[in-house]
mmCIF file with all atom_site columns, C-alpha atoms and ligand atoms in Angstrom:
data_model
loop_
_atom_site.group_PDB
_atom_site.id
_atom_site.type_symbol
_atom_site.label_atom_id
_atom_site.label_alt_id
_atom_site.label_comp_id
_atom_site.label_asym_id
_atom_site.label_entity_id
_atom_site.label_seq_id
_atom_site.pdbx_PDB_ins_code
_atom_site.Cartn_x
_atom_site.Cartn_y
_atom_site.Cartn_z
_atom_site.occupancy
_atom_site.B_iso_or_equiv
_atom_site.pdbx_formal_charge
_atom_site.auth_seq_id
_atom_site.auth_comp_id
_atom_site.auth_asym_id
_atom_site.auth_atom_id
_atom_site.pdbx_PDB_model_num
ATOM   1   C CA . MET A 1 1   ? 0.000   0.000   0.000   1.00 72.00 ? 24   MET A CA 1
ATOM   2   C CA . ARG A 1 2   ? 1.219   3.486   -0.762  1.00 91.00 ? 25   ARG A CA 1
ATOM   3   C CA . GLN A 1 3   ? 1.199   6.626   1.334   1.00 94.00 ? 26   GLN A CA 1
ATOM   4   C CA . GLN A 1 4   ? -1.887  7.827   -0.580  1.00 94.00 ? 27   GLN A CA 1
ATOM   5   C CA . ASP A 1 5   ? -3.751  4.708   0.537   1.00 97.00 ? 28   ASP A CA 1
ATOM   6   C CA . GLU A 1 6   ? -2.941  5.455   4.173   1.00 98.00 ? 29   GLU A CA 1
ATOM   7   C CA . ASN A 1 7   ? -3.908  9.113   3.916   1.00 98.00 ? 30   ASN A CA 1
ATOM   8   C CA . ALA A 1 8   ? -7.204  8.317   2.228   1.00 98.00 ? 31   ALA A CA 1
ATOM   9   C CA . MET A 1 9   ? -8.158  5.556   4.689   1.00 98.00 ? 32   MET A CA 1
ATOM   10  C CA . ARG A 1 10  ? -7.219  7.769   7.644   1.00 98.00 ? 33   ARG A CA 1
ATOM   11  C CA . ARG A 1 11  ? -9.534  10.425  6.224   1.00 98.00 ? 34   ARG A CA 1
ATOM   12  C CA . ALA A 1 12  ? -12.327 7.819   5.870   1.00 98.00 ? 35   ALA A CA 1
ATOM   13  C CA . ILE A 1 13  ? -11.797 6.788   9.516   1.00 98.00 ? 36   ILE A CA 1
ATOM   14  C CA . GLU A 1 14  ? -11.945 10.442  10.577  1.00 98.00 ? 37   GLU A CA 1
ATOM   15  C CA . LEU A 1 15  ? -15.264 10.873  8.737   1.00 98.00 ? 38   LEU A CA 1
ATOM   16  C CA . ALA A 1 16  ? -16.697 7.755   10.387  1.00 98.00 ? 39   ALA A CA 1
ATOM   17  C CA . ARG A 1 17  ? -15.404 8.888   13.788  1.00 98.00 ? 40   ARG A CA 1
ATOM   18  C CA . ALA A 1 18  ? -17.319 12.174  13.455  1.00 98.00 ? 41   ALA A CA 1
ATOM   19  C CA . GLN A 1 19  ? -20.583 10.233  12.966  1.00 98.00 ? 42   GLN A CA 1
ATOM   20  C CA . HIS A 1 20  ? -19.793 7.530   15.547  1.00 98.00 ? 43   HIS A CA 1
ATOM   21  C CA . GLY A 1 21  ? -22.684 7.325   18.044  1.00 97.00 ? 44   GLY A CA 1
ATOM   22  C CA . ARG A 1 22  ? -25.055 9.252   15.746  1.00 98.00 ? 45   ARG A CA 1
ATOM   23  C CA . THR A 1 23  ? -26.076 6.458   13.375  1.00 98.00 ? 46   THR A CA 1
ATOM   24  C CA . GLY A 1 24  ? -28.534 4.482   15.522  1.00 96.00 ? 47   GLY A CA 1
ATOM   25  C CA . ASP A 1 25  ? -28.472 0.703   14.956  1.00 94.00 ? 48   ASP A CA 1
ATOM   26  C CA . ASN A 1 26  ? -26.375 1.144   11.842  1.00 96.00 ? 49   ASN A CA 1
ATOM   27  C CA . PRO A 1 27  ? -22.592 1.347   12.097  1.00 98.00 ? 50   PRO A CA 1
ATOM   28  C CA . SER A 1 28  ? -20.839 4.583   11.178  1.00 98.00 ? 51   SER A CA 1
ATOM   29  C CA . VAL A 1 29  ? -18.872 4.228   7.960   1.00 98.00 ? 52   VAL A CA 1
ATOM   30  C CA . GLY A 1 30  ? -16.568 6.625   6.108   1.00 99.00 ? 53   GLY A CA 1
ATOM   31  C CA . CYS A 1 31  ? -15.903 6.607   2.361   1.00 99.00 ? 54   CYS A CA 1
ATOM   32  C CA . VAL A 1 32  ? -13.371 8.567   0.296   1.00 98.00 ? 55   VAL A CA 1
ATOM   33  C CA . LEU A 1 33  ? -13.124 8.464   -3.506  1.00 98.00 ? 56   LEU A CA 1
ATOM   34  C CA . MET A 1 34  ? -9.661  9.204   -4.933  1.00 98.00 ? 57   MET A CA 1
ATOM   35  C CA . SER A 1 35  ? -8.539  9.605   -8.542  1.00 97.00 ? 58   SER A CA 1
ATOM   36  C CA . ALA A 1 36  ? -5.519  7.682   -9.823  1.00 96.00 ? 59   ALA A CA 1
ATOM   37  C CA . ASP A 1 37  ? -3.513  10.915  -9.762  1.00 95.00 ? 60   ASP A CA 1
ATOM   38  C CA . GLY A 1 38  ? -4.243  11.499  -6.078  1.00 95.00 ? 61   GLY A CA 1
ATOM   39  C CA . ARG A 1 39  ? -7.178  13.946  -6.138  1.00 96.00 ? 62   ARG A CA 1
ATOM   40  C CA . ARG A 1 40  ? -9.902  13.540  -3.523  1.00 97.00 ? 63   ARG A CA 1
ATOM   41  C CA . LEU A 1 41  ? -13.017 13.396  -5.685  1.00 98.00 ? 64   LEU A CA 1
ATOM   42  C CA . SER A 1 42  ? -15.689 13.008  -3.028  1.00 98.00 ? 65   SER A CA 1
ATOM   43  C CA . GLU A 1 43  ? -16.317 11.669  0.451   1.00 98.00 ? 66   GLU A CA 1
ATOM   44  C CA . GLY A 1 44  ? -19.147 10.742  2.779   1.00 98.00 ? 67   GLY A CA 1
ATOM   45  C CA . ALA A 1 45  ? -20.064 9.267   6.145   1.00 98.00 ? 68   ALA A CA 1
ATOM   46  C CA . THR A 1 46  ? -23.172 7.383   7.263   1.00 98.00 ? 69   THR A CA 1
ATOM   47  C CA . GLY A 1 47  ? -25.976 9.883   7.937   1.00 98.00 ? 70   GLY A CA 1
ATOM   48  C CA . ASP A 1 48  ? -27.647 10.643  11.264  1.00 98.00 ? 71   ASP A CA 1
ATOM   49  C CA . GLY A 1 49  ? -29.855 7.695   12.237  1.00 98.00 ? 72   GLY A CA 1
ATOM   50  C CA . GLY A 1 50  ? -27.898 5.377   9.912   1.00 98.00 ? 73   GLY A CA 1
ATOM   51  C CA . ARG A 1 51  ? -28.849 6.534   6.440   1.00 97.00 ? 74   ARG A CA 1
ATOM   52  C CA . PRO A 1 52  ? -27.817 7.371   3.785   1.00 98.00 ? 75   PRO A CA 1
ATOM   53  C CA . HIS A 1 53  ? -24.852 5.036   3.686   1.00 98.00 ? 76   HIS A CA 1
ATOM   54  C CA . ALA A 1 54  ? -21.370 6.521   3.315   1.00 98.00 ? 77   ALA A CA 1
ATOM   55  C CA . GLU A 1 55  ? -20.672 5.195   -0.196  1.00 98.00 ? 78   GLU A CA 1
ATOM   56  C CA . GLN A 1 56  ? -24.138 6.280   -1.351  1.00 98.00 ? 79   GLN A CA 1
ATOM   57  C CA . LEU A 1 57  ? -23.452 9.841   -0.184  1.00 98.00 ? 80   LEU A CA 1
ATOM   58  C CA . ALA A 1 58  ? -19.932 10.009  -1.623  1.00 98.00 ? 81   ALA A CA 1
ATOM   59  C CA . LEU A 1 59  ? -21.150 8.720   -5.004  1.00 98.00 ? 82   LEU A CA 1
ATOM   60  C CA . THR A 1 60  ? -24.202 10.972  -5.269  1.00 97.00 ? 83   THR A CA 1
ATOM   61  C CA . GLN A 1 61  ? -22.206 14.030  -4.245  1.00 97.00 ? 84   GLN A CA 1
ATOM   62  C CA . PHE A 1 62  ? -19.809 13.497  -7.138  1.00 97.00 ? 85   PHE A CA 1
ATOM   63  C CA . LYS A 1 63  ? -21.333 15.066  -10.234 1.00 94.00 ? 86   LYS A CA 1
ATOM   64  C CA . GLY A 1 64  ? -20.559 13.397  -13.555 1.00 93.00 ? 87   GLY A CA 1
ATOM   65  C CA . LYS A 1 65  ? -18.752 10.212  -14.374 1.00 95.00 ? 88   LYS A CA 1
ATOM   66  C CA . LEU A 1 66  ? -15.944 8.999   -12.113 1.00 98.00 ? 89   LEU A CA 1
ATOM   67  C CA . PRO A 1 67  ? -12.519 9.162   -13.764 1.00 98.00 ? 90   PRO A CA 1
ATOM   68  C CA . VAL A 1 68  ? -11.025 5.879   -14.952 1.00 97.00 ? 91   VAL A CA 1
ATOM   69  C CA . GLY A 1 69  ? -8.843  4.416   -12.203 1.00 98.00 ? 92   GLY A CA 1
ATOM   70  C CA . THR A 1 70  ? -10.835 5.750   -9.216  1.00 98.00 ? 93   THR A CA 1
ATOM   71  C CA . THR A 1 71  ? -10.256 4.021   -5.861  1.00 98.00 ? 94   THR A CA 1
ATOM   72  C CA . ALA A 1 72  ? -12.915 3.891   -3.114  1.00 98.00 ? 95   ALA A CA 1
ATOM   73  C CA . TYR A 1 73  ? -11.624 3.715   0.477   1.00 98.00 ? 96   TYR A CA 1
ATOM   74  C CA . VAL A 1 74  ? -14.273 2.419   2.871   1.00 98.00 ? 97   VAL A CA 1
ATOM   75  C CA . THR A 1 75  ? -13.943 1.768   6.608   1.00 98.00 ? 98   THR A CA 1
ATOM   76  C CA . LEU A 1 76  ? -16.431 -1.166  6.495   1.00 98.00 ? 99   LEU A CA 1
ATOM   77  C CA . GLU A 1 77  ? -17.055 -3.773  3.785   1.00 98.00 ? 100  GLU A CA 1
ATOM   78  C CA . PRO A 1 78  ? -19.594 -2.205  1.396   1.00 98.00 ? 101  PRO A CA 1
ATOM   79  C CA . CYS A 1 79  ? -23.026 -3.700  2.080   1.00 97.00 ? 102  CYS A CA 1
ATOM   80  C CA . ARG A 1 80  ? -24.334 -6.570  -0.067  1.00 97.00 ? 103  ARG A CA 1
ATOM   81  C CA . GLU A 1 81  ? -28.017 -5.850  0.494   1.00 96.00 ? 104  GLU A CA 1
ATOM   82  C CA . ARG A 1 82  ? -30.118 -3.001  1.943   1.00 96.00 ? 105  ARG A CA 1
ATOM   83  C CA . SER A 1 83  ? -32.977 -3.458  4.366   1.00 93.00 ? 106  SER A CA 1
ATOM   84  C CA . THR A 1 84  ? -34.572 -0.397  2.740   1.00 93.00 ? 107  THR A CA 1
ATOM   85  C CA . GLY A 1 85  ? -34.897 -1.906  -0.745  1.00 94.00 ? 108  GLY A CA 1
ATOM   86  C CA . GLU A 1 86  ? -32.386 0.602   -2.160  1.00 96.00 ? 109  GLU A CA 1
ATOM   87  C CA . ALA A 1 87  ? -29.359 -0.470  -4.214  1.00 97.00 ? 110  ALA A CA 1
ATOM   88  C CA . SER A 1 88  ? -26.572 -1.914  -2.083  1.00 98.00 ? 111  SER A CA 1
ATOM   89  C CA . CYS A 1 89  ? -23.292 -0.035  -1.709  1.00 98.00 ? 112  CYS A CA 1
ATOM   90  C CA . SER A 1 90  ? -21.334 -2.826  -3.396  1.00 98.00 ? 113  SER A CA 1
ATOM   91  C CA . ASN A 1 91  ? -23.612 -2.572  -6.444  1.00 98.00 ? 114  ASN A CA 1
ATOM   92  C CA . ARG A 1 92  ? -23.410 1.211   -6.439  1.00 98.00 ? 115  ARG A CA 1
ATOM   93  C CA . LEU A 1 93  ? -19.604 1.082   -6.467  1.00 98.00 ? 116  LEU A CA 1
ATOM   94  C CA . ILE A 1 94  ? -19.650 -1.502  -9.286  1.00 98.00 ? 117  ILE A CA 1
ATOM   95  C CA . LYS A 1 95  ? -22.096 0.571   -11.327 1.00 98.00 ? 118  LYS A CA 1
ATOM   96  C CA . ALA A 1 96  ? -20.106 3.762   -10.788 1.00 98.00 ? 119  ALA A CA 1
ATOM   97  C CA . GLY A 1 97  ? -17.103 2.037   -12.375 1.00 98.00 ? 120  GLY A CA 1
ATOM   98  C CA . VAL A 1 98  ? -14.517 2.241   -9.601  1.00 98.00 ? 121  VAL A CA 1
ATOM   99  C CA . ALA A 1 99  ? -11.277 0.454   -10.481 1.00 98.00 ? 122  ALA A CA 1
ATOM   100 C CA . ARG A 1 100 ? -10.331 -0.566  -6.970  1.00 98.00 ? 123  ARG A CA 1
ATOM   101 C CA . VAL A 1 101 ? -11.842 -0.773  -3.482  1.00 98.00 ? 124  VAL A CA 1
ATOM   102 C CA . VAL A 1 102 ? -9.828  -0.660  -0.254  1.00 98.00 ? 125  VAL A CA 1
ATOM   103 C CA . VAL A 1 103 ? -11.698 -1.794  2.879   1.00 98.00 ? 126  VAL A CA 1
ATOM   104 C CA . SER A 1 104 ? -10.645 -1.682  6.493   1.00 98.00 ? 127  SER A CA 1
ATOM   105 C CA . VAL A 1 105 ? -13.021 -3.897  8.541   1.00 98.00 ? 128  VAL A CA 1
ATOM   106 C CA . MET A 1 106 ? -15.114 -6.779  7.151   1.00 98.00 ? 129  MET A CA 1
ATOM   107 C CA . ASP A 1 107 ? -18.838 -6.587  8.030   1.00 98.00 ? 130  ASP A CA 1
ATOM   108 C CA . ARG A 1 108 ? -20.355 -9.397  10.128  1.00 97.00 ? 131  ARG A CA 1
ATOM   109 C CA . HIS A 1 109 ? -23.974 -8.350  9.639   1.00 95.00 ? 132  HIS A CA 1
ATOM   110 C CA . PRO A 1 110 ? -25.842 -10.712 7.277   1.00 91.00 ? 133  PRO A CA 1
ATOM   111 C CA . LYS A 1 111 ? -26.798 -7.842  4.949   1.00 89.00 ? 134  LYS A CA 1
ATOM   112 C CA . GLY A 1 112 ? -23.354 -6.283  5.023   1.00 87.00 ? 135  GLY A CA 1
ATOM   113 C CA . ALA A 1 113 ? -21.268 -9.420  4.574   1.00 91.00 ? 136  ALA A CA 1
ATOM   114 C CA . GLY A 1 114 ? -20.869 -10.564 0.965   1.00 95.00 ? 137  GLY A CA 1
ATOM   115 C CA . GLY A 1 115 ? -20.148 -7.136  -0.478  1.00 97.00 ? 138  GLY A CA 1
ATOM   116 C CA . LYS A 1 116 ? -16.529 -8.094  -1.055  1.00 98.00 ? 139  LYS A CA 1
ATOM   117 C CA . ALA A 1 117 ? -17.533 -11.201 -3.041  1.00 98.00 ? 140  ALA A CA 1
ATOM   118 C CA . ALA A 1 118 ? -19.941 -9.143  -5.166  1.00 97.00 ? 141  ALA A CA 1
ATOM   119 C CA . ILE A 1 119 ? -17.222 -6.601  -5.966  1.00 98.00 ? 142  ILE A CA 1
ATOM   120 C CA . GLU A 1 120 ? -14.727 -9.345  -6.772  1.00 98.00 ? 143  GLU A CA 1
ATOM   121 C CA . SER A 1 121 ? -17.185 -11.120 -9.076  1.00 98.00 ? 144  SER A CA 1
ATOM   122 C CA . ALA A 1 122 ? -17.516 -7.875  -11.004 1.00 98.00 ? 145  ALA A CA 1
ATOM   123 C CA . GLY A 1 123 ? -13.771 -8.086  -11.686 1.00 98.00 ? 146  GLY A CA 1
ATOM   124 C CA . ILE A 1 124 ? -12.873 -5.157  -9.425  1.00 98.00 ? 147  ILE A CA 1
ATOM   125 C CA . ASP A 1 125 ? -9.688  -5.255  -7.373  1.00 98.00 ? 148  ASP A CA 1
ATOM   126 C CA . ILE A 1 126 ? -10.483 -5.251  -3.624  1.00 98.00 ? 149  ILE A CA 1
ATOM   127 C CA . ALA A 1 127 ? -8.148  -5.226  -0.621  1.00 98.00 ? 150  ALA A CA 1
ATOM   128 C CA . THR A 1 128 ? -9.446  -5.741  2.929   1.00 98.00 ? 151  THR A CA 1
ATOM   129 C CA . GLY A 1 129 ? -8.138  -5.403  6.472   1.00 98.00 ? 152  GLY A CA 1
ATOM   130 C CA . PHE A 1 130 ? -6.301  -2.169  5.678   1.00 98.00 ? 153  PHE A CA 1
ATOM   131 C CA . LEU A 1 131 ? -5.583  -0.125  8.871   1.00 98.00 ? 154  LEU A CA 1
ATOM   132 C CA . GLU A 1 132 ? -8.027  -2.469  10.612  1.00 98.00 ? 155  GLU A CA 1
ATOM   133 C CA . GLU A 1 133 ? -6.557  -1.799  14.087  1.00 98.00 ? 156  GLU A CA 1
ATOM   134 C CA . GLU A 1 134 ? -7.281  1.909   13.650  1.00 98.00 ? 157  GLU A CA 1
ATOM   135 C CA . ALA A 1 135 ? -10.875 1.437   12.485  1.00 98.00 ? 158  ALA A CA 1
ATOM   136 C CA . ALA A 1 136 ? -11.851 -1.456  14.799  1.00 98.00 ? 159  ALA A CA 1
ATOM   137 C CA . PHE A 1 137 ? -13.200 0.807   17.563  1.00 98.00 ? 160  PHE A CA 1
ATOM   138 C CA . LEU A 1 138 ? -15.951 1.989   15.183  1.00 98.00 ? 161  LEU A CA 1
ATOM   139 C CA . TYR A 1 139 ? -17.524 -1.488  14.979  1.00 98.00 ? 162  TYR A CA 1
ATOM   140 C CA . GLU A 1 140 ? -16.975 -3.062  18.403  1.00 97.00 ? 163  GLU A CA 1
ATOM   141 C CA . ASP A 1 141 ? -20.444 -2.188  19.733  1.00 95.00 ? 164  ASP A CA 1
ATOM   142 C CA . PHE A 1 142 ? -22.138 -2.963  16.420  1.00 96.00 ? 165  PHE A CA 1
ATOM   143 C CA . PHE A 1 143 ? -20.602 -6.447  16.200  1.00 96.00 ? 166  PHE A CA 1
ATOM   144 C CA . ALA A 1 144 ? -21.341 -7.092  19.897  1.00 95.00 ? 167  ALA A CA 1
ATOM   145 C CA . SER A 1 145 ? -25.012 -6.223  19.256  1.00 94.00 ? 168  SER A CA 1
ATOM   146 C CA . LEU A 1 146 ? -25.185 -8.955  16.588  1.00 93.00 ? 169  LEU A CA 1
ATOM   147 C CA . GLY A 1 147 ? -24.444 -11.553 19.267  1.00 82.00 ? 170  GLY A CA 1
HETATM 148 N N1 . AOF B 2 .   ? -23.915 2.111   7.524   1.00 74.82 ? 1176 AOF B N1 1
HETATM 149 C C1 . AOF B 2 .   ? -23.348 1.511   6.453   1.00 74.82 ? 1176 AOF B C1 1
HETATM 150 C C2 . AOF B 2 .   ? -23.398 0.100   6.261   1.00 74.82 ? 1176 AOF B C2 1
HETATM 151 N N2 . AOF B 2 .   ? -24.052 -0.667  7.153   1.00 74.82 ? 1176 AOF B N2 1
HETATM 152 C C3 . AOF B 2 .   ? -24.301 -2.104  6.925   1.00 74.82 ? 1176 AOF B C3 1
HETATM 153 O O1 . AOF B 2 .   ? -25.329 -2.306  5.971   1.00 74.82 ? 1176 AOF B O1 1
HETATM 154 C C4 . AOF B 2 .   ? -26.414 -3.071  6.535   1.00 74.82 ? 1176 AOF B C4 1
HETATM 155 C C5 . AOF B 2 .   ? -27.739 -2.700  5.907   1.00 74.82 ? 1176 AOF B C5 1
HETATM 156 O O2 . AOF B 2 .   ? -28.007 -1.331  6.153   1.00 74.82 ? 1176 AOF B O2 1
HETATM 157 P P1 . AOF B 2 .   ? -29.492 -0.734  6.002   1.00 74.82 ? 1176 AOF B P1 1
HETATM 158 O O3 . AOF B 2 .   ? -29.965 -1.105  4.627   1.00 74.82 ? 1176 AOF B O3 1
HETATM 159 O O4 . AOF B 2 .   ? -29.313 0.772   6.157   1.00 74.82 ? 1176 AOF B O4 1
HETATM 160 O O5 . AOF B 2 .   ? -30.338 -1.321  7.090   1.00 74.82 ? 1176 AOF B O5 1
HETATM 161 C C6 . AOF B 2 .   ? -26.288 -2.759  8.030   1.00 74.82 ? 1176 AOF B C6 1
HETATM 162 O O6 . AOF B 2 .   ? -26.896 -3.729  8.812   1.00 74.82 ? 1176 AOF B O6 1
HETATM 163 C C7 . AOF B 2 .   ? -24.791 -2.766  8.227   1.00 74.82 ? 1176 AOF B C7 1
HETATM 164 O O7 . AOF B 2 .   ? -24.267 -4.079  8.289   1.00 74.82 ? 1176 AOF B O7 1
HETATM 165 N N3 . AOF B 2 .   ? -22.791 -0.451  5.177   1.00 74.82 ? 1176 AOF B N3 1
HETATM 166 C C8 . AOF B 2 .   ? -22.169 0.321   4.234   1.00 74.82 ? 1176 AOF B C8 1
HETATM 167 O O8 . AOF B 2 .   ? -21.658 -0.208  3.228   1.00 74.82 ? 1176 AOF B O8 1
HETATM 168 N N4 . AOF B 2 .   ? -22.140 1.666   4.391   1.00 74.82 ? 1176 AOF B N4 1
HETATM 169 C C9 . AOF B 2 .   ? -22.684 2.312   5.452   1.00 74.82 ? 1176 AOF B C9 1
HETATM 170 O O9 . AOF B 2 .   ? -22.613 3.557   5.527   1.00 74.82 ? 1176 AOF B O9 1
#
């Protein structure tokens, strides 16, 4: 991983930290979209009460088509399925055409888990466990609540 990867994931963790405790039953997630030449294109964190999701916000805030080679940095595995009937974050990232996804913590919730596999099946490069020790505090209570 390069220095840019660390900077971008640290920014995603910072975004999630700012929403930590404000997202209800949903975990707080941070997402940063970076161009191949190191520009921060967009970012988002899970909304108050748990919605919208971080990736959803980062993608909708970016106007136009994402540049070829965009990387998405996400503190939690992008969700596989929504309980709201909306498109999942893994499908949104696939549809938006990101080239690479870097994830910190893997989701253990049944609707969250599986996002990595979906992204991989779409032929997109995905790395997980990145800066996991720094992001772990965000999901301790959430995972404990799953039993
Ligand atoms: N908040 C959050 C995620 N939350 C995960 O997605 C699951 C379904 O969420 P929902 O449809 O809102 O009930 C939720 O239980 C949790 O595992 N996932 C993400 O990719 N990004 C986000 O910002």
